mmCIF file of C-alpha atoms in Angstrom:
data_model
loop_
_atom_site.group_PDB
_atom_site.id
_atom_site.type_symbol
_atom_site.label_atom_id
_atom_site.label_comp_id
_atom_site.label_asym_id
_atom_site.label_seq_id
_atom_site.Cartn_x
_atom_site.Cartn_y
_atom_site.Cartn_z
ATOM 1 C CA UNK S 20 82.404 99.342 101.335
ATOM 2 C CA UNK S 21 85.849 98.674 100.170
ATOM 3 C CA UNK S 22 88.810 100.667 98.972
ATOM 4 C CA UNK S 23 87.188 101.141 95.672
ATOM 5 C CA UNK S 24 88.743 104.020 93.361
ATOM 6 C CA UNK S 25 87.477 104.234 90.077
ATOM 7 C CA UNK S 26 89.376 104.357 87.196
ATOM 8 C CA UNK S 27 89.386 107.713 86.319
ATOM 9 C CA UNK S 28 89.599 109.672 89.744
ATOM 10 C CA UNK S 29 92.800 107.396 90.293
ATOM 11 C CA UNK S 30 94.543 108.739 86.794
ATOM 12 C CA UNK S 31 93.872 111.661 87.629
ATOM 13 C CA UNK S 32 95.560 111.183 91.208
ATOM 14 C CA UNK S 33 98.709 109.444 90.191
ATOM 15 C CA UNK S 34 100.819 112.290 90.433
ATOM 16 C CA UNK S 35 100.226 112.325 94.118
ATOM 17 C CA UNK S 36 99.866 108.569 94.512
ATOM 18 C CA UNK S 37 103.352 108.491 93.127
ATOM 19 C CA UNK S 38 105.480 111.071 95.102
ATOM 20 C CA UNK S 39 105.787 112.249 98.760
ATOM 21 C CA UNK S 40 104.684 115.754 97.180
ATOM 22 C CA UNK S 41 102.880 118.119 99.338
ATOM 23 C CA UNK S 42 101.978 121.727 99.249
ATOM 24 C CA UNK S 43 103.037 124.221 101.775
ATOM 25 C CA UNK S 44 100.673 127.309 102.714
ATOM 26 C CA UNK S 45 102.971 131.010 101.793
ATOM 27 C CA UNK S 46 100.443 132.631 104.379
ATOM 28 C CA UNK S 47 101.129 130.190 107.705
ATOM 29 C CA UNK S 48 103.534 127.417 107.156
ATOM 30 C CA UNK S 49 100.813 124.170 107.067
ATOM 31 C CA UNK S 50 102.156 121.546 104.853
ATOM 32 C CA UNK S 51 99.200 119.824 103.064
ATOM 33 C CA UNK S 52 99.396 115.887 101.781
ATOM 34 C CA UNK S 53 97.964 115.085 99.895
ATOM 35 C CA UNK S 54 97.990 118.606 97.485
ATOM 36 C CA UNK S 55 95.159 120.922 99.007
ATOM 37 C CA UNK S 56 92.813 123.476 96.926
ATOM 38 C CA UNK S 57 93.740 125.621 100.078
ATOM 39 C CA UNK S 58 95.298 125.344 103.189
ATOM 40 C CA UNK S 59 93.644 123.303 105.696
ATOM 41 C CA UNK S 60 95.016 125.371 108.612
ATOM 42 C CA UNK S 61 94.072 129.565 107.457
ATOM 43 C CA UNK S 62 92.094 128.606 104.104
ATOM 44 C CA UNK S 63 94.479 130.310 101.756
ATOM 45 C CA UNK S 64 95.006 129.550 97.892
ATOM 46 C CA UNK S 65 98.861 130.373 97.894
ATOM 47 C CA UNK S 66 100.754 127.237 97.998
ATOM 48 C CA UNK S 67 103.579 125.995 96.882
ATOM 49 C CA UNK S 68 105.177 122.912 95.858
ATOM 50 C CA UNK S 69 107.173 120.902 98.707
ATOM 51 C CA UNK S 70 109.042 117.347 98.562
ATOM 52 C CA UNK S 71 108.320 115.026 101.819
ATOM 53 C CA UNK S 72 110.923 112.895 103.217
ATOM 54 C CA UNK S 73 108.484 110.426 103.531
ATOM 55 C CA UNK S 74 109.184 109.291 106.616
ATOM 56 C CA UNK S 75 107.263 109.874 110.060
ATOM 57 C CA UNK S 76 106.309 107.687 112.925
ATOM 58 C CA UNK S 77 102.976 104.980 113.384
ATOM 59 C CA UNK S 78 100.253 108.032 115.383
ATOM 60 C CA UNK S 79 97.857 105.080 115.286
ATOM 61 C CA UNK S 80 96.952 101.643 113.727
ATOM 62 C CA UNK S 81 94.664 98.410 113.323
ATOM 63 C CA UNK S 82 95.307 94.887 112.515
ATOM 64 C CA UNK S 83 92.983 93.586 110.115
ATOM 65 C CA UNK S 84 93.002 90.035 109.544
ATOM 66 C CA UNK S 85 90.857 87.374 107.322
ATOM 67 C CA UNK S 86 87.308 88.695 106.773
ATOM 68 C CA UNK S 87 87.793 92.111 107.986
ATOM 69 C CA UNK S 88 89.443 93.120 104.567
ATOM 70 C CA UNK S 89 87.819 95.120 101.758
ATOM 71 C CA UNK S 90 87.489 92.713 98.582
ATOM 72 C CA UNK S 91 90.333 94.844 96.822
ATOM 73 C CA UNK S 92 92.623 93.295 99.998
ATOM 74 C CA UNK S 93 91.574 89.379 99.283
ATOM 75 C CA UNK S 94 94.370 87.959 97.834
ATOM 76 C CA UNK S 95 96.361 89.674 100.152
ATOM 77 C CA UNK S 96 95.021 88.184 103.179
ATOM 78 C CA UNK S 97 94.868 84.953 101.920
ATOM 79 C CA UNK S 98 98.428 85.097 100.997
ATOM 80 C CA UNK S 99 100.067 86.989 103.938
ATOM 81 C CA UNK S 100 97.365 86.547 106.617
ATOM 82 C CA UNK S 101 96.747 89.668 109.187
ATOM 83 C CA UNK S 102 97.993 92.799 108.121
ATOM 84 C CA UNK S 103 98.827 96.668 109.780
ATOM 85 C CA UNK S 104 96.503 100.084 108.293
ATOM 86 C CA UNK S 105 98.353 103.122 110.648
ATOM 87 C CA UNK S 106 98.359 106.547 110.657
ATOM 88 C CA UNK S 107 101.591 107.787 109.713
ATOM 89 C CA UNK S 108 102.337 111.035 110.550
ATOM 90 C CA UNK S 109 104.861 112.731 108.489
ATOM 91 C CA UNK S 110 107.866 114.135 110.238
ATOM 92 C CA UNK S 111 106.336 117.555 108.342
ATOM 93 C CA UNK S 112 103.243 117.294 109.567
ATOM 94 C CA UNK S 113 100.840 115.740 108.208
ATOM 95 C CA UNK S 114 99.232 112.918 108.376
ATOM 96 C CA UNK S 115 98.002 109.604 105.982
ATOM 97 C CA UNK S 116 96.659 106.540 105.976
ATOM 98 C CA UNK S 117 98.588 103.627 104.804
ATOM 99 C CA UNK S 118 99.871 100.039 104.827
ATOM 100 C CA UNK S 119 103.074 98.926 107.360
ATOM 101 C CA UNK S 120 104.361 95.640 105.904
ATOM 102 C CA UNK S 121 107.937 93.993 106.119
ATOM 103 C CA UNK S 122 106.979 93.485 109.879
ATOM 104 C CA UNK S 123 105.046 90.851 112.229
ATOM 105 C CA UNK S 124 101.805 92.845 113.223
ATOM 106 C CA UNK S 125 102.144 91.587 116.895
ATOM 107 C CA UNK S 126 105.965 94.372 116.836
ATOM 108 C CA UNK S 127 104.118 97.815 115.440
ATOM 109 C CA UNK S 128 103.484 100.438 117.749
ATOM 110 C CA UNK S 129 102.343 103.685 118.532
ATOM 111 C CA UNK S 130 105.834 106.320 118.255
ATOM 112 C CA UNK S 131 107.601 103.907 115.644
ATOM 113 C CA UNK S 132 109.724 105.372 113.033
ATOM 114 C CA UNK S 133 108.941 104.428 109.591
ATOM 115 C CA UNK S 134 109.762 105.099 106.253
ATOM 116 C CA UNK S 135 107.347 104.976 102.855
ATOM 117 C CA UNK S 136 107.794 103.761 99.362
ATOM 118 C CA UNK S 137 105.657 103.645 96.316
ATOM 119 C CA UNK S 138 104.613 100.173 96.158
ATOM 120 C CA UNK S 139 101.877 98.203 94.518
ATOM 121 C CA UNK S 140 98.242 98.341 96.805
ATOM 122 C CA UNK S 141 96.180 95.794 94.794
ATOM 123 C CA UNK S 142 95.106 95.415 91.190
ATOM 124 C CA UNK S 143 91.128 96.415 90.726
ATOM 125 C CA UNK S 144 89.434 96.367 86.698
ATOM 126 C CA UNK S 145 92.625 95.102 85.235
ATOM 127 C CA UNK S 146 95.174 98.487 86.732
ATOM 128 C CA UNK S 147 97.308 97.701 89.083
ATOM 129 C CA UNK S 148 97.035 100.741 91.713
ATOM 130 C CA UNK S 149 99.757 101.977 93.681
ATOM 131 C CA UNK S 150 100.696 104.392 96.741
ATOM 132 C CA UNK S 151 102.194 104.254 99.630
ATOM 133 C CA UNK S 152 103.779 101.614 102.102
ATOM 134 C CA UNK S 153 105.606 101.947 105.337
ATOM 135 C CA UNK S 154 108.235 99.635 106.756
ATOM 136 C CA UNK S 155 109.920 100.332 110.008
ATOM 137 C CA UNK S 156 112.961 102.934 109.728
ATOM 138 C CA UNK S 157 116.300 101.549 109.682
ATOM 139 C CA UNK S 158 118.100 104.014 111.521
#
């Protein structure tokens, strides 16, 4: 199974594909990214709006190299080779799933600061989809 989205669950999804945009709960505090029908933490319906930095450190990761890619990832693996999926958890809270490029595989680890950016994912049924990135913090 690969990273398959169809068409139109991704349009209607680009809002939060496209901004570190989370919702926070008015009852307890729990930020929610992606945007939440209620909070994950007390179940509550009142939430609001809340801009993430976007940055957070790697909580976990694997290396996948040739062959152990979804078909959406092909061209990426034949043209860059082995490649970093972490867990990023958000200096807010949360947590997500997403890339780590602009570094050698071999140098991520667990605790490392990184930052996101939108940036493109892969192209799939003629759409080029897009979300999130990491690349180590430059602080």
């Amino acid at each position: 199974m690969g990273a398959h989205v169809p068409i139109p669950i991704y349009e209607r999804s680009i809002g939060q594909r496209l901004a570190f945009e989370g919702e926070q709960c008015t009852n307890c505090g729990t930020i929610a990214f992606p945007p939440k029908a209620a909070c994950p933490g007390c179940q509550n319906d009142g939430l609001e709006t809340t801009q993430l930095a976007g940055k957070g450190v790697v909580y976990s990761y694997t290396v996948i190299g040739k062959g152990g890619a979804p078909p959406e990832f092909t061209a990426q693996t034949s043209a860059e080779g082995r490649y970093v999926v972490a867990i990023v958890e958000l200096d807010e809270g949360p947590r997500i799933t997403a890339q780590v490029t602009d570094v050698d595989p071999d140098d991520v680890e667990i605790g490392m600061p990184v930052s996101g950016d939108i940036r493109r994912i892969y192209e799939e049924e003629g759409v080029v989809r897009y979300g999130f990135k990491f690349t180590p913090a430059s602080d």
